PDB file of C-alpha atoms in Angstrom:
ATOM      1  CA  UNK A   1      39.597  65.697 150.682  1.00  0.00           C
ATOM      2  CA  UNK A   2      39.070  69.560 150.570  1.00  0.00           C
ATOM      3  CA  UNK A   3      41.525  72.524 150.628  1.00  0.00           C
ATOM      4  CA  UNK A   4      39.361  74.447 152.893  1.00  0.00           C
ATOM      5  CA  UNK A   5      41.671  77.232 153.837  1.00  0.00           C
ATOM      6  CA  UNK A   6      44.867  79.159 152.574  1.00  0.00           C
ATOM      7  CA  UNK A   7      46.185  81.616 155.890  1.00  0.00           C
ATOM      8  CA  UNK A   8      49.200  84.061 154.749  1.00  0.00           C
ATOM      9  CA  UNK A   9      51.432  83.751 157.629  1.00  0.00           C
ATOM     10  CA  UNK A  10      55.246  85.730 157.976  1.00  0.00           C
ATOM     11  CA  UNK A  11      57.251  85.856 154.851  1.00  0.00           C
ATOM     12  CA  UNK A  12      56.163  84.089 151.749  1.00  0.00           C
ATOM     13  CA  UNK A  13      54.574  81.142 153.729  1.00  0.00           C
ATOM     14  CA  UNK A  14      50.855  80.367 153.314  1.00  0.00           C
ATOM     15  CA  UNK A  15      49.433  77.193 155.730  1.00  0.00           C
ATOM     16  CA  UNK A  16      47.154  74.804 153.848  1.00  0.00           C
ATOM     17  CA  UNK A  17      44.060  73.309 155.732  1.00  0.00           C
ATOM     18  CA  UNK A  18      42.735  70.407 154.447  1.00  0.00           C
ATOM     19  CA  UNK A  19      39.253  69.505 156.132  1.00  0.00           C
ATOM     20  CA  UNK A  20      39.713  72.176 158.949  1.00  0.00           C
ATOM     21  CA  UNK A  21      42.962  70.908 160.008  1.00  0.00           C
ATOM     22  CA  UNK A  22      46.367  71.874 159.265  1.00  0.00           C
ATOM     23  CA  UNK A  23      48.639  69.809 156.753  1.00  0.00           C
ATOM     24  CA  UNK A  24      51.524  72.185 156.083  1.00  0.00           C
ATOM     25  CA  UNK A  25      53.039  75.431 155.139  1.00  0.00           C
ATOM     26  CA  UNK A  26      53.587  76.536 151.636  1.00  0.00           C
ATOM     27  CA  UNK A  27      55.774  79.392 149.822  1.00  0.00           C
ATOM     28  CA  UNK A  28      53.752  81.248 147.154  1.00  0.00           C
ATOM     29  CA  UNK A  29      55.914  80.534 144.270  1.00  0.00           C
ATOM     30  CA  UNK A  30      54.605  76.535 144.995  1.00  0.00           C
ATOM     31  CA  UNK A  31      50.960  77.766 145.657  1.00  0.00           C
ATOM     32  CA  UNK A  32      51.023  79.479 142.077  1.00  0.00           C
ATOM     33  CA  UNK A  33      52.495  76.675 140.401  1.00  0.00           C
ATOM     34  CA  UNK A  34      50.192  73.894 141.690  1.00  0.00           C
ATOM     35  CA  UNK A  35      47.318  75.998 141.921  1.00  0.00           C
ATOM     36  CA  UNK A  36      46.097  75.974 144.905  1.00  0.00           C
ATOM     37  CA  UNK A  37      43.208  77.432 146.505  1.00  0.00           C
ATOM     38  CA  UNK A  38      40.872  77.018 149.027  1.00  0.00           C
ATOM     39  CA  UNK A  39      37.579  74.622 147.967  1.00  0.00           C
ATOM     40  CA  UNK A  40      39.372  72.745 145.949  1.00  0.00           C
ATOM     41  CA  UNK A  41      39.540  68.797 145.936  1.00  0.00           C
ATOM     42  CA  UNK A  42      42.938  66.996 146.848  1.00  0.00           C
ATOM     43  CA  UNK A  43      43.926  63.735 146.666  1.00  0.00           C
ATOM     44  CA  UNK A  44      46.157  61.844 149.825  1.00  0.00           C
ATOM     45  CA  UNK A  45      48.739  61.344 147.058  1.00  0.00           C
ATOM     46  CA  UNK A  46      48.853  65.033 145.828  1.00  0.00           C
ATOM     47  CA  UNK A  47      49.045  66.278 149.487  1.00  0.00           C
ATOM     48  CA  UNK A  48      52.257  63.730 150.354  1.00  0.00           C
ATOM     49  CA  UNK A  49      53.512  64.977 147.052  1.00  0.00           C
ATOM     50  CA  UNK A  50      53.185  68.713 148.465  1.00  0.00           C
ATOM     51  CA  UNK A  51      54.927  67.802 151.797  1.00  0.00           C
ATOM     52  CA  UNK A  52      58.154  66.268 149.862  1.00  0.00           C
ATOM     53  CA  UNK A  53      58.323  69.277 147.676  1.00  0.00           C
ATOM     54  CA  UNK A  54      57.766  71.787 150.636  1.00  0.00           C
ATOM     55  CA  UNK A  55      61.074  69.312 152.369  1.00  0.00           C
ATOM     56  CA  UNK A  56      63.139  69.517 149.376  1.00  0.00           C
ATOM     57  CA  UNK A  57      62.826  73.298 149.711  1.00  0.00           C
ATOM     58  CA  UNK A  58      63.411  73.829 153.024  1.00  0.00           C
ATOM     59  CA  UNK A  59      66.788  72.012 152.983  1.00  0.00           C
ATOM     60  CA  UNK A  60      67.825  73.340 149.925  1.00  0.00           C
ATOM     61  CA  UNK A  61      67.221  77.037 151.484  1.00  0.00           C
ATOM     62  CA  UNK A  62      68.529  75.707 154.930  1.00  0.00           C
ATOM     63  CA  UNK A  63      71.859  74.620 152.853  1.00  0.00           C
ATOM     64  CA  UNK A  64      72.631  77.590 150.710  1.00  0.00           C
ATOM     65  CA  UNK A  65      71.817  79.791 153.914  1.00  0.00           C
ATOM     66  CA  UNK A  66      74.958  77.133 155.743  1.00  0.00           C
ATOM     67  CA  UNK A  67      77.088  77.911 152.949  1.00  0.00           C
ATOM     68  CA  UNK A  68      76.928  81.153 152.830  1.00  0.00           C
ATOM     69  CA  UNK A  69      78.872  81.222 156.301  1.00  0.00           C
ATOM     70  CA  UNK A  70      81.419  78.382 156.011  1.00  0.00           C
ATOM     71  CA  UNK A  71      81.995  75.237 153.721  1.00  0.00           C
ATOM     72  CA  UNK A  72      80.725  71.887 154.700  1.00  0.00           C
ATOM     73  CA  UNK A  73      81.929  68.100 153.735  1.00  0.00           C
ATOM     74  CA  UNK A  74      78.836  66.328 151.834  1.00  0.00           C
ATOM     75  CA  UNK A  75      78.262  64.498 155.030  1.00  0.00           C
ATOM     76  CA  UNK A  76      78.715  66.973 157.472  1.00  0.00           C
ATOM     77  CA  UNK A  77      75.936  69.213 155.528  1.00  0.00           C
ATOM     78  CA  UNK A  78      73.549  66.353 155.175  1.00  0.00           C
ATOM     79  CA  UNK A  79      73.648  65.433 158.619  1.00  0.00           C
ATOM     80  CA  UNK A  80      73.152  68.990 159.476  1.00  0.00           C
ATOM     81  CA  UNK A  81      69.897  69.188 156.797  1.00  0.00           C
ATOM     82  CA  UNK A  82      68.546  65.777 158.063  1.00  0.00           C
ATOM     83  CA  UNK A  83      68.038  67.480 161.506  1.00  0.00           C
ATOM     84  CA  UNK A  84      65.020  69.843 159.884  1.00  0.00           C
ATOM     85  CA  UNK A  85      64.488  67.659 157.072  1.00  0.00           C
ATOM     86  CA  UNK A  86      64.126  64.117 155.698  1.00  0.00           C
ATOM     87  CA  UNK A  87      67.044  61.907 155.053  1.00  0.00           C
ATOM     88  CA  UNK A  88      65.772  61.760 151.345  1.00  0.00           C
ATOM     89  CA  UNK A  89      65.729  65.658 150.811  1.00  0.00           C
ATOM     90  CA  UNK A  90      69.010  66.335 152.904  1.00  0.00           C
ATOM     91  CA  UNK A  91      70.902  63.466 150.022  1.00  0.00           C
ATOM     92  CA  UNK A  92      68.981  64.966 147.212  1.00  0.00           C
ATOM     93  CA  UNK A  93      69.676  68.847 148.253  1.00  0.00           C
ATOM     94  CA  UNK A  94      73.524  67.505 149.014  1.00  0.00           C
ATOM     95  CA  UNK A  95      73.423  66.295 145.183  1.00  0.00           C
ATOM     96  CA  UNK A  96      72.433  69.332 144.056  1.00  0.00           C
ATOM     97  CA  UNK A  97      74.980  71.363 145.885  1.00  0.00           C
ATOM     98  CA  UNK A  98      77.906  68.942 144.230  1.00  0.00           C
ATOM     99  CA  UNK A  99      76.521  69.777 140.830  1.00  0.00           C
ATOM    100  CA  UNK A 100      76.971  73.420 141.846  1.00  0.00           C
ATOM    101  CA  UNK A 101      80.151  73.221 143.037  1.00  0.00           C
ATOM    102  CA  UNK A 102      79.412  74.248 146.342  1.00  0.00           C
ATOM    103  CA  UNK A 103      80.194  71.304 147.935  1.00  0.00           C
ATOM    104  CA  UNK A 104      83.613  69.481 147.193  1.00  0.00           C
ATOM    105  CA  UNK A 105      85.224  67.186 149.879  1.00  0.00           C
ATOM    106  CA  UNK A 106      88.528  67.174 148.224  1.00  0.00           C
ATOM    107  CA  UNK A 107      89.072  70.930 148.027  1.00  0.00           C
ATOM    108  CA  UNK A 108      87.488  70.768 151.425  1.00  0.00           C
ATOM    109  CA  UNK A 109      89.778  67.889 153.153  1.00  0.00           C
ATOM    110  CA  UNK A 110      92.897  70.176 151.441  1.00  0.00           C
ATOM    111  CA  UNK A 111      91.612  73.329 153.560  1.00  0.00           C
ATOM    112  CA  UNK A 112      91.066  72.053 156.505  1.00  0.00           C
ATOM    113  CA  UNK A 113      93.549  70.114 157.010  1.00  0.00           C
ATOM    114  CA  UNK A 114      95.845  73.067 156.536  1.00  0.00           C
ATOM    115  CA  UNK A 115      93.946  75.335 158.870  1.00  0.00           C
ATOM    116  CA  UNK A 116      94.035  72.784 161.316  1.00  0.00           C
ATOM    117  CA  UNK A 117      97.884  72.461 160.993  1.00  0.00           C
ATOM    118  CA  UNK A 118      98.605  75.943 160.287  1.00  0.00           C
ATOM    119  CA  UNK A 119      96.095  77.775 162.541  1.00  0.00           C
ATOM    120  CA  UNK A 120      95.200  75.756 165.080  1.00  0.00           C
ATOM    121  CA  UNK A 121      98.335  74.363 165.325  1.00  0.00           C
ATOM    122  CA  UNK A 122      97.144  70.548 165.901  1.00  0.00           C
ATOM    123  CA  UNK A 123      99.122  67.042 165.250  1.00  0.00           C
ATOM    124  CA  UNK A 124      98.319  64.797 162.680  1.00  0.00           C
ATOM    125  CA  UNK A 125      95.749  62.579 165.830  1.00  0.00           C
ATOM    126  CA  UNK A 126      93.846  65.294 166.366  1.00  0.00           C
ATOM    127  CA  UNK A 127      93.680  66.720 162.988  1.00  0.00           C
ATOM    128  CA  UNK A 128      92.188  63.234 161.830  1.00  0.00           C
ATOM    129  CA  UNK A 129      90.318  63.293 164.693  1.00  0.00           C
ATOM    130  CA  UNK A 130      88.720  66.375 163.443  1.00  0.00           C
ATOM    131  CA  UNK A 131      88.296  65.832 159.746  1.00  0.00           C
ATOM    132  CA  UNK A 132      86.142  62.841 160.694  1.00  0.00           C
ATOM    133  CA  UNK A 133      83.997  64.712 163.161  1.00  0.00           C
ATOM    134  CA  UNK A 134      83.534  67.025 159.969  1.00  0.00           C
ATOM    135  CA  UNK A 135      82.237  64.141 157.767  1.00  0.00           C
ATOM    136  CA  UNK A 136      85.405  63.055 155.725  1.00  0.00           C
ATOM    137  CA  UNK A 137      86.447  59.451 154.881  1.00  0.00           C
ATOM    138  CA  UNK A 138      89.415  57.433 155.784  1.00  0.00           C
ATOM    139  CA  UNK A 139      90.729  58.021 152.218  1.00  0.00           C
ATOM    140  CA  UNK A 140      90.633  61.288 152.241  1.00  0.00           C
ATOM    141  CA  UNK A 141      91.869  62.320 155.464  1.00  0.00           C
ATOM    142  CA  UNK A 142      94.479  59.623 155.029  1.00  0.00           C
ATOM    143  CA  UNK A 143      95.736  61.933 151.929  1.00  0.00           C
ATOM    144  CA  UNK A 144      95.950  64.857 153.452  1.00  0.00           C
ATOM    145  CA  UNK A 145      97.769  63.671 156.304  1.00  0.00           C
ATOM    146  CA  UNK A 146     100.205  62.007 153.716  1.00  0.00           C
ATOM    147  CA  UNK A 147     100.648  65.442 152.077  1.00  0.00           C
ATOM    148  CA  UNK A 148     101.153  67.215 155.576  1.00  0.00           C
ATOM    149  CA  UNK A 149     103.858  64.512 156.319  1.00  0.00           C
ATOM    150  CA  UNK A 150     105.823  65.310 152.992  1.00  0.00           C
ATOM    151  CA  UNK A 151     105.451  69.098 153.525  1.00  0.00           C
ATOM    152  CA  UNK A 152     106.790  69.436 157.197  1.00  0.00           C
ATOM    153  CA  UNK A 153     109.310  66.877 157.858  1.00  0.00           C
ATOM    154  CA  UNK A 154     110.040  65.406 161.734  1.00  0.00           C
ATOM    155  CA  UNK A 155     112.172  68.600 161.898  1.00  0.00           C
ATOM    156  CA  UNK A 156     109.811  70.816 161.112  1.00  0.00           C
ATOM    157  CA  UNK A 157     107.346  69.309 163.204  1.00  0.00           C
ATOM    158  CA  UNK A 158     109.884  69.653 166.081  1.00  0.00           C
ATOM    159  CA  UNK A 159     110.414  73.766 165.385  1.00  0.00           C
ATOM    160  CA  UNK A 160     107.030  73.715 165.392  1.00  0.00           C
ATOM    161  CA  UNK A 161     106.087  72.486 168.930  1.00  0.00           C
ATOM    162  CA  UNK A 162     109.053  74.295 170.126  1.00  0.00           C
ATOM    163  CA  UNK A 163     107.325  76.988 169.588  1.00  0.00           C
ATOM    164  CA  UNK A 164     104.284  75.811 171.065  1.00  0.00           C
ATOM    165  CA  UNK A 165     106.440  75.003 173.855  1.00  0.00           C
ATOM    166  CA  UNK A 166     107.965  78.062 174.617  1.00  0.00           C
ATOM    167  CA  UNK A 167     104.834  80.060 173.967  1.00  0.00           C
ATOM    168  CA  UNK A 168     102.648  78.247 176.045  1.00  0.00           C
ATOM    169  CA  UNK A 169     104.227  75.978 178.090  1.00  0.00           C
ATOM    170  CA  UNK A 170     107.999  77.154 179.565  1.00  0.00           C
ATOM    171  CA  UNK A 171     106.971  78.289 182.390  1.00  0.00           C
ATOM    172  CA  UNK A 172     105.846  74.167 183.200  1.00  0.00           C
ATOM    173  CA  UNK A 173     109.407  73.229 182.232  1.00  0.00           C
ATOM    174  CA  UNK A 174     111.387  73.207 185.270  1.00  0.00           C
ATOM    175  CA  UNK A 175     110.314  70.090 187.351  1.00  0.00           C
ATOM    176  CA  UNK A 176     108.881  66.545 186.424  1.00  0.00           C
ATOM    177  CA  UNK A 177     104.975  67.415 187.174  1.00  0.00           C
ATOM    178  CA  UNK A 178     105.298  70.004 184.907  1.00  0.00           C
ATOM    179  CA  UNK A 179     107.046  68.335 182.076  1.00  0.00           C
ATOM    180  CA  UNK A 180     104.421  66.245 182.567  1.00  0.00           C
ATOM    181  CA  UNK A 181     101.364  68.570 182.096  1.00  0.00           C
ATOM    182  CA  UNK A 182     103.231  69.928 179.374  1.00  0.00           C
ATOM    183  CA  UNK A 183     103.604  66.414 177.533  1.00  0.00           C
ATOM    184  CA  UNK A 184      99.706  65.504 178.432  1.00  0.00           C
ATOM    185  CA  UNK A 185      98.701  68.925 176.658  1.00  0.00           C
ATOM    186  CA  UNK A 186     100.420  67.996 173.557  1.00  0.00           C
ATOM    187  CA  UNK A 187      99.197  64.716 173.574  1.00  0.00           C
ATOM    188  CA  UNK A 188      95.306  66.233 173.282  1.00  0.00           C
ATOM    189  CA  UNK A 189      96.971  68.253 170.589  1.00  0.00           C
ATOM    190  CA  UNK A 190      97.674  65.214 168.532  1.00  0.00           C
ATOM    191  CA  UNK A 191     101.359  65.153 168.901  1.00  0.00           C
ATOM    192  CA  UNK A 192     103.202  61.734 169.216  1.00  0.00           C
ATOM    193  CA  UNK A 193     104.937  60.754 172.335  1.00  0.00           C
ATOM    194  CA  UNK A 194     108.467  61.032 170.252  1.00  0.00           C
ATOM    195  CA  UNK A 195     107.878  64.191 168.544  1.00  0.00           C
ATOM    196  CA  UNK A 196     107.028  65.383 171.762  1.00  0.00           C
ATOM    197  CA  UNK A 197     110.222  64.368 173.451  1.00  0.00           C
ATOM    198  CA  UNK A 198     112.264  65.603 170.549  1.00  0.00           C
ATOM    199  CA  UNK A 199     110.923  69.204 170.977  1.00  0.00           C
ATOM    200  CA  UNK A 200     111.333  69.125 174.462  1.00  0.00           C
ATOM    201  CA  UNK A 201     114.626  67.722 174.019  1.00  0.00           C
ATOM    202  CA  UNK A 202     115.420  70.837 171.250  1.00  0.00           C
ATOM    203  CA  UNK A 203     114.215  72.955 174.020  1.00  0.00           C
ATOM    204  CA  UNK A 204     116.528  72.042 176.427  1.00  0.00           C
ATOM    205  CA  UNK A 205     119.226  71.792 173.238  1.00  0.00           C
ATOM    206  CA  UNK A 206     118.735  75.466 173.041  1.00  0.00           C
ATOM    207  CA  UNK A 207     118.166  76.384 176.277  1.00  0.00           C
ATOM    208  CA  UNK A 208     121.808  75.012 177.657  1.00  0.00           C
ATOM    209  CA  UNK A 209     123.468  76.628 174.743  1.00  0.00           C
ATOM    210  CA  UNK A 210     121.711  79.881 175.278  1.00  0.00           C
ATOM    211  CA  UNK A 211     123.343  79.489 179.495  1.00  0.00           C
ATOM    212  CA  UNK A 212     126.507  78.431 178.325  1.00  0.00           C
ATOM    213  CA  UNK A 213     126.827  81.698 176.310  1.00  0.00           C
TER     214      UNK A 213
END
């Protein structure tokens, strides 16, 4: 087969035609180092060499450009690489980022499952719920929910959604539909049915006490 043409197109990308047609698209630093030019002889082997190496690059820029704006789990960035790439280059690329450093699910798991708690002010269904959607094992999400557990005990877990409660949801407080809606809202929050009823029950605690005074 012939390289018959070399066309400079936006950026660093030059598009290789091989017998008039075209194969695939090229940065300059991989034209230099193979050689490349138009008139030249190529093999079927050389040119499926050429697409895997023009793959591999592409994720690998596609990653660091994902990183750059948030961290990823090692799954959750190669399923995100394997959209634009091949499953091969989006494993290979996720490799590479370990070795960095740039990926590591443990520090990762620790972070988000705090931000989850903290910030977003989930229960521990919906925070597992969420660190599997985000590429985490069972092991490791069932860690960090341990850890959660021993840092905010049933107590704390009840201040908490009392003042989830009477931030968000008073107002719903003062007949049975309401309570309802107010339990069902929790419940997508990841809250269990009895630290649900002992926050509402701390509510009411607090809210007779407060009348009575």
């Amino acid at each position: 087969m012939l390289i018959t043409a070399l066309e400079k197109r936006k950026g660093e990308g030059y598009a290789l035609f091989v017998e008039g047609e075209y194969a695939l698209t090229l940065n300059q630093e991989t034209l230099v180092t193979e050689g490349l030019r138009a008139g030249q002889e190529i093999t079927p082997e050389q040119l499926t060499d050429l697409h895997r190496k023009a793959d591999l690059r592409r994720a690998r820029e596609h990653a660091l450009y994902l990183l750059e704006k948030r961290s990823y789990s090692r799954e959750e960035l190669i399923r995100k690489l394997s959209r634009t790439a091949s499953l091969e280059a989006a494993h290979a690329v996720a490799d590479r980022m370990e070795e960095l450093g740039l990926i590591d699910d443990d520090a990762y798991a620790r972070l988000l499952a705090d931000h989850l708690w903290r910030y977003k002010g989930y229960g521990e269904g919906r925070i597992r719920q969420e660190m599997a959607r985000r590429g985490l094992d069972r092991e490791r999400i069932g860690r960090e929910l341990e850890r959660l557990r021993e840092e905010n005990p049933p107590d704390d877990v009840a201040e908490k959604l009392c003042a989830i409660i009477c931030r968000k949801y008073a107002r719903y407080l003062n007949d049975e539909k309401g309570i309802n809606k107010t339990v069902q809202a929790l419940l997508r929050l990841g809250y269990s049915y009895e630290d649900i009823r002992r926050a509402l029950r701390h509510v009411r605690d607090r809210e007779e006490d407060n009348y009575a005074d």
